[in-house]
Amino acid sequence: MHLQVNSSITYFASTGKNSYFILEPGFQAILEGEEDGERLQLTMTVLDETKEVDGVETRVLEEREAEGGNLVEISRNYFAICGPSNNAIYFGEDVDIYEDGEIVSHEGAWLAGQNGAKAGMIMPGKVEVGLKYYQEMAPGVAEDRAEIVSINGVLDTPAGNFQNVLETEETNPLEPDEKESKFYAPGIGLIQEESLKLVEHTQP
């Protein structure tokens, strides 16, 4: 089963949520972990800021990634909630990659409506095992795909124990040998990505 964004759908909201994705200003989630002896941190914050992308008013979700206390990336991701399905739609991102405090690259940046890119879906409003969908559709730049493999998991994190956890498996034809599992909790969203686990979250 595959889902793609239907270009004829015109109802989008820059604020909203579904069971596994929160797009409300003030929401923040912090994940931490360790890899190769290095402390990693990912801070995701829904900003009180919007941006028009491909004719749609989208909400800005900022992601800050740090390694060993040093900033390595800031991305500004653009989302909207599509009604009445409550699908969370991904319209692209601006990316700043840092080395020694200086921006060195914008690799991975894309916007729907530019260079053949189209909006993808970051999280469906109705989830079911086996559902497959395109998260990013920017040819040659960002082509992530996801499949829901479980919706009833249990997961322990520093922020607590979570039930009814949704697990996805992500693949990318640009890196065909790589697969990544992500875990989402109801009412919060992402709670684990590789070695990173949720340590705290703030509701709006």
CSV table of C-alpha atoms in Angstrom, one decimal:
chain,number,residue,atom,x,y,z
A,1,MET,CA,0.0,0.0,0.0
A,2,HIS,CA,1.4,3.4,-1.0
A,3,LEU,CA,0.4,6.9,-0.3
A,4,GLN,CA,1.4,10.0,-2.3
A,5,VAL,CA,0.3,13.6,-1.8
A,6,ASN,CA,-2.7,14.4,-4.1
A,7,SER,CA,-2.0,17.7,-5.7
A,8,SER,CA,-5.7,18.4,-6.0
A,9,ILE,CA,-6.0,18.7,-2.2
A,10,THR,CA,-6.1,22.4,-1.2
A,11,TYR,CA,-6.9,22.4,2.5
A,12,PHE,CA,-3.8,22.9,4.5
A,13,ALA,CA,-3.3,24.4,8.0
A,14,SER,CA,0.1,25.7,9.3
A,15,THR,CA,-0.9,24.7,12.9
A,16,GLY,CA,-2.4,21.3,14.0
A,17,LYS,CA,-1.4,17.8,14.8
A,18,ASN,CA,-2.2,14.1,14.3
A,19,SER,CA,-1.6,11.2,16.7
A,20,TYR,CA,2.2,11.0,16.1
A,21,PHE,CA,3.1,14.5,14.8
A,22,ILE,CA,2.7,17.8,16.6
A,23,LEU,CA,2.8,21.1,14.7
A,24,GLU,CA,1.9,23.6,17.3
A,25,PRO,CA,4.1,26.6,18.2
A,26,GLY,CA,6.0,26.0,21.5
A,27,PHE,CA,6.2,22.3,21.2
A,28,GLN,CA,9.8,21.0,21.8
A,29,ALA,CA,11.4,17.6,22.0
A,30,ILE,CA,15.0,16.9,23.0
A,31,LEU,CA,16.7,13.6,22.1
A,32,GLU,CA,20.2,12.6,23.3
A,33,GLY,CA,22.5,9.6,22.8
A,34,GLU,CA,26.0,8.6,22.2
A,35,GLU,CA,27.8,7.3,19.1
A,36,ASP,CA,31.5,6.4,18.9
A,37,GLY,CA,32.1,7.9,22.3
A,38,GLU,CA,30.6,11.3,21.2
A,39,ARG,CA,27.6,12.8,22.9
A,40,LEU,CA,24.8,13.6,20.5
A,41,GLN,CA,21.8,15.9,20.9
A,42,LEU,CA,18.8,16.7,18.7
A,43,THR,CA,16.5,19.6,19.6
A,44,MET,CA,13.3,20.0,17.7
A,45,THR,CA,11.2,23.1,18.2
A,46,VAL,CA,8.0,24.2,16.5
A,47,LEU,CA,8.5,27.9,16.0
A,48,ASP,CA,5.9,30.7,16.0
A,49,GLU,CA,6.9,31.4,12.4
A,50,THR,CA,5.5,30.4,9.0
A,51,LYS,CA,6.8,30.3,5.4
A,52,GLU,CA,5.0,30.1,2.1
A,53,VAL,CA,6.3,27.1,0.1
A,54,ASP,CA,4.8,26.2,-3.3
A,55,GLY,CA,1.7,28.4,-2.6
A,56,VAL,CA,1.0,26.9,0.9
A,57,GLU,CA,1.5,28.6,4.3
A,58,THR,CA,3.7,26.1,6.2
A,59,ARG,CA,4.9,26.0,9.8
A,60,VAL,CA,8.6,26.1,10.6
A,61,LEU,CA,10.0,23.3,12.7
A,62,GLU,CA,13.6,23.9,13.6
A,63,GLU,CA,16.1,21.1,14.3
A,64,ARG,CA,19.4,21.7,16.0
A,65,GLU,CA,22.0,18.9,16.0
A,66,ALA,CA,25.1,18.9,18.2
A,67,GLU,CA,28.0,16.5,18.6
A,68,GLY,CA,30.1,16.8,21.7
A,69,GLY,CA,28.5,20.1,22.6
A,70,ASN,CA,29.4,21.6,19.2
A,71,LEU,CA,26.7,22.7,16.8
A,72,VAL,CA,26.8,20.6,13.6
A,73,GLU,CA,23.5,21.4,11.8
A,74,ILE,CA,20.5,23.6,11.9
A,75,SER,CA,17.6,22.8,9.6
A,76,ARG,CA,14.4,24.7,9.2
A,77,ASN,CA,11.7,22.3,8.1
A,78,TYR,CA,8.4,23.3,6.5
A,79,PHE,CA,5.2,21.4,7.3
A,80,ALA,CA,1.5,21.7,7.1
A,81,ILE,CA,-1.4,19.6,8.2
A,82,CYS,CA,-3.7,18.5,5.4
A,83,GLY,CA,-7.4,18.2,6.2
A,84,PRO,CA,-9.6,16.4,6.7
A,85,SER,CA,-7.1,13.4,6.7
A,86,ASN,CA,-4.7,15.0,9.2
A,87,ASN,CA,-1.8,13.9,7.2
A,88,ALA,CA,1.3,15.8,8.1
A,89,ILE,CA,2.9,17.1,4.8
A,90,TYR,CA,6.5,18.0,4.3
A,91,PHE,CA,7.3,20.9,2.0
A,92,GLY,CA,11.1,21.0,2.3
A,93,GLU,CA,13.9,22.4,4.4
A,94,ASP,CA,16.7,24.9,4.5
A,95,VAL,CA,19.9,23.5,5.9
A,96,ASP,CA,23.0,25.0,7.5
A,97,ILE,CA,25.8,22.6,8.2
A,98,TYR,CA,28.5,23.8,10.6
A,99,GLU,CA,32.2,23.1,11.2
A,100,ASP,CA,34.0,25.0,14.0
A,101,GLY,CA,31.1,27.5,14.3
A,102,GLU,CA,31.1,28.3,10.6
A,103,ILE,CA,28.5,27.4,7.9
A,104,VAL,CA,30.2,25.1,5.4
A,105,SER,CA,27.4,23.6,3.4
A,106,HIS,CA,23.6,23.6,2.7
A,107,GLU,CA,23.6,19.9,1.6
A,108,GLY,CA,20.2,18.3,1.7
A,109,ALA,CA,18.2,21.5,1.3
A,110,TRP,CA,15.1,21.4,-0.9
A,111,LEU,CA,11.7,23.1,-1.4
A,112,ALA,CA,8.5,21.7,-3.0
A,113,GLY,CA,7.9,23.5,-6.3
A,114,GLN,CA,11.6,24.0,-7.1
A,115,ASN,CA,13.8,21.8,-9.3
A,116,GLY,CA,11.2,19.2,-9.7
A,117,ALA,CA,10.6,18.6,-6.0
A,118,LYS,CA,7.2,17.8,-4.7
A,119,ALA,CA,5.8,17.8,-1.1
A,120,GLY,CA,6.0,14.5,0.7
A,121,MET,CA,4.3,13.1,3.8
A,122,ILE,CA,6.1,13.0,7.1
A,123,MET,CA,3.3,11.2,9.0
A,124,PRO,CA,-0.1,10.0,7.9
A,125,GLY,CA,-3.2,10.9,10.0
A,126,LYS,CA,-4.4,7.3,9.9
A,127,VAL,CA,-1.7,4.8,10.6
A,128,GLU,CA,-1.7,1.1,9.8
A,129,VAL,CA,1.0,-1.6,9.5
A,130,GLY,CA,2.3,-2.0,6.0
A,131,LEU,CA,1.6,1.6,4.9
A,132,LYS,CA,4.4,3.0,2.7
A,133,TYR,CA,4.8,6.6,1.8
A,134,TYR,CA,7.3,9.1,0.3
A,135,GLN,CA,8.5,11.6,2.9
A,136,GLU,CA,10.7,13.6,0.6
A,137,MET,CA,10.4,13.9,-3.2
A,138,ALA,CA,13.3,16.0,-4.3
A,139,PRO,CA,15.0,14.1,-7.1
A,140,GLY,CA,18.7,13.5,-6.5
A,141,VAL,CA,18.7,15.5,-3.2
A,142,ALA,CA,16.2,14.0,-0.7
A,143,GLU,CA,14.2,10.9,-1.5
A,144,ASP,CA,13.4,9.3,1.9
A,145,ARG,CA,10.6,6.7,2.0
A,146,ALA,CA,9.0,5.2,5.1
A,147,GLU,CA,7.0,2.0,5.9
A,148,ILE,CA,5.1,1.5,9.1
A,149,VAL,CA,6.2,-1.8,10.6
A,150,SER,CA,4.5,-1.7,14.0
A,151,ILE,CA,1.9,0.4,15.9
A,152,ASN,CA,1.8,-1.3,19.3
A,153,GLY,CA,5.4,-1.2,20.5
A,154,VAL,CA,6.6,-0.4,24.0
A,155,LEU,CA,9.7,1.7,24.5
A,156,ASP,CA,11.7,3.0,27.5
A,157,THR,CA,13.4,6.4,27.2
A,158,PRO,CA,15.0,8.8,29.8
A,159,ALA,CA,11.7,10.7,29.5
A,160,GLY,CA,9.6,7.7,30.5
A,161,ASN,CA,8.0,4.5,29.2
A,162,PHE,CA,5.7,4.8,26.2
A,163,GLN,CA,3.0,2.5,24.9
A,164,ASN,CA,1.4,2.2,21.5
A,165,VAL,CA,4.7,3.2,19.9
A,166,LEU,CA,4.7,3.5,16.1
A,167,GLU,CA,7.8,2.1,14.4
A,168,THR,CA,8.8,3.1,10.8
A,169,GLU,CA,11.6,1.8,8.6
A,170,GLU,CA,13.1,4.4,6.4
A,171,THR,CA,15.0,3.8,3.2
A,172,ASN,CA,16.5,6.1,0.6
A,173,PRO,CA,17.2,5.1,-3.0
A,174,LEU,CA,20.2,7.5,-3.0
A,175,GLU,CA,21.7,5.3,-0.3
A,176,PRO,CA,20.3,1.9,-1.1
A,177,ASP,CA,22.3,-0.1,1.5
A,178,GLU,CA,21.1,1.9,4.4
A,179,LYS,CA,17.9,1.4,6.5
A,180,GLU,CA,16.9,3.4,9.6
A,181,SER,CA,14.3,2.7,12.3
A,182,LYS,CA,12.4,5.5,14.0
A,183,PHE,CA,10.0,5.3,16.9
A,184,TYR,CA,7.0,7.7,17.6
A,185,ALA,CA,4.8,8.0,20.7
A,186,PRO,CA,1.2,9.2,20.7
A,187,GLY,CA,0.9,12.9,21.5
A,188,ILE,CA,4.6,13.5,21.2
A,189,GLY,CA,6.1,12.2,18.0
A,190,LEU,CA,9.7,11.1,17.5
A,191,ILE,CA,11.1,9.5,20.7
A,192,GLN,CA,14.0,7.4,19.2
A,193,GLU,CA,16.2,7.7,16.2
A,194,GLU,CA,19.2,5.4,16.1
A,195,SER,CA,21.1,6.0,19.4
A,196,LEU,CA,19.1,9.1,20.2
A,197,LYS,CA,16.3,8.8,22.8
A,198,LEU,CA,13.8,11.4,24.2
A,199,VAL,CA,15.0,13.0,27.3
A,200,GLU,CA,12.4,15.8,27.7
A,201,HIS,CA,9.5,17.4,25.8
A,202,THR,CA,7.5,20.6,26.2
A,203,GLN,CA,3.9,20.8,25.2
A,204,PRO,CA,2.6,24.2,23.9
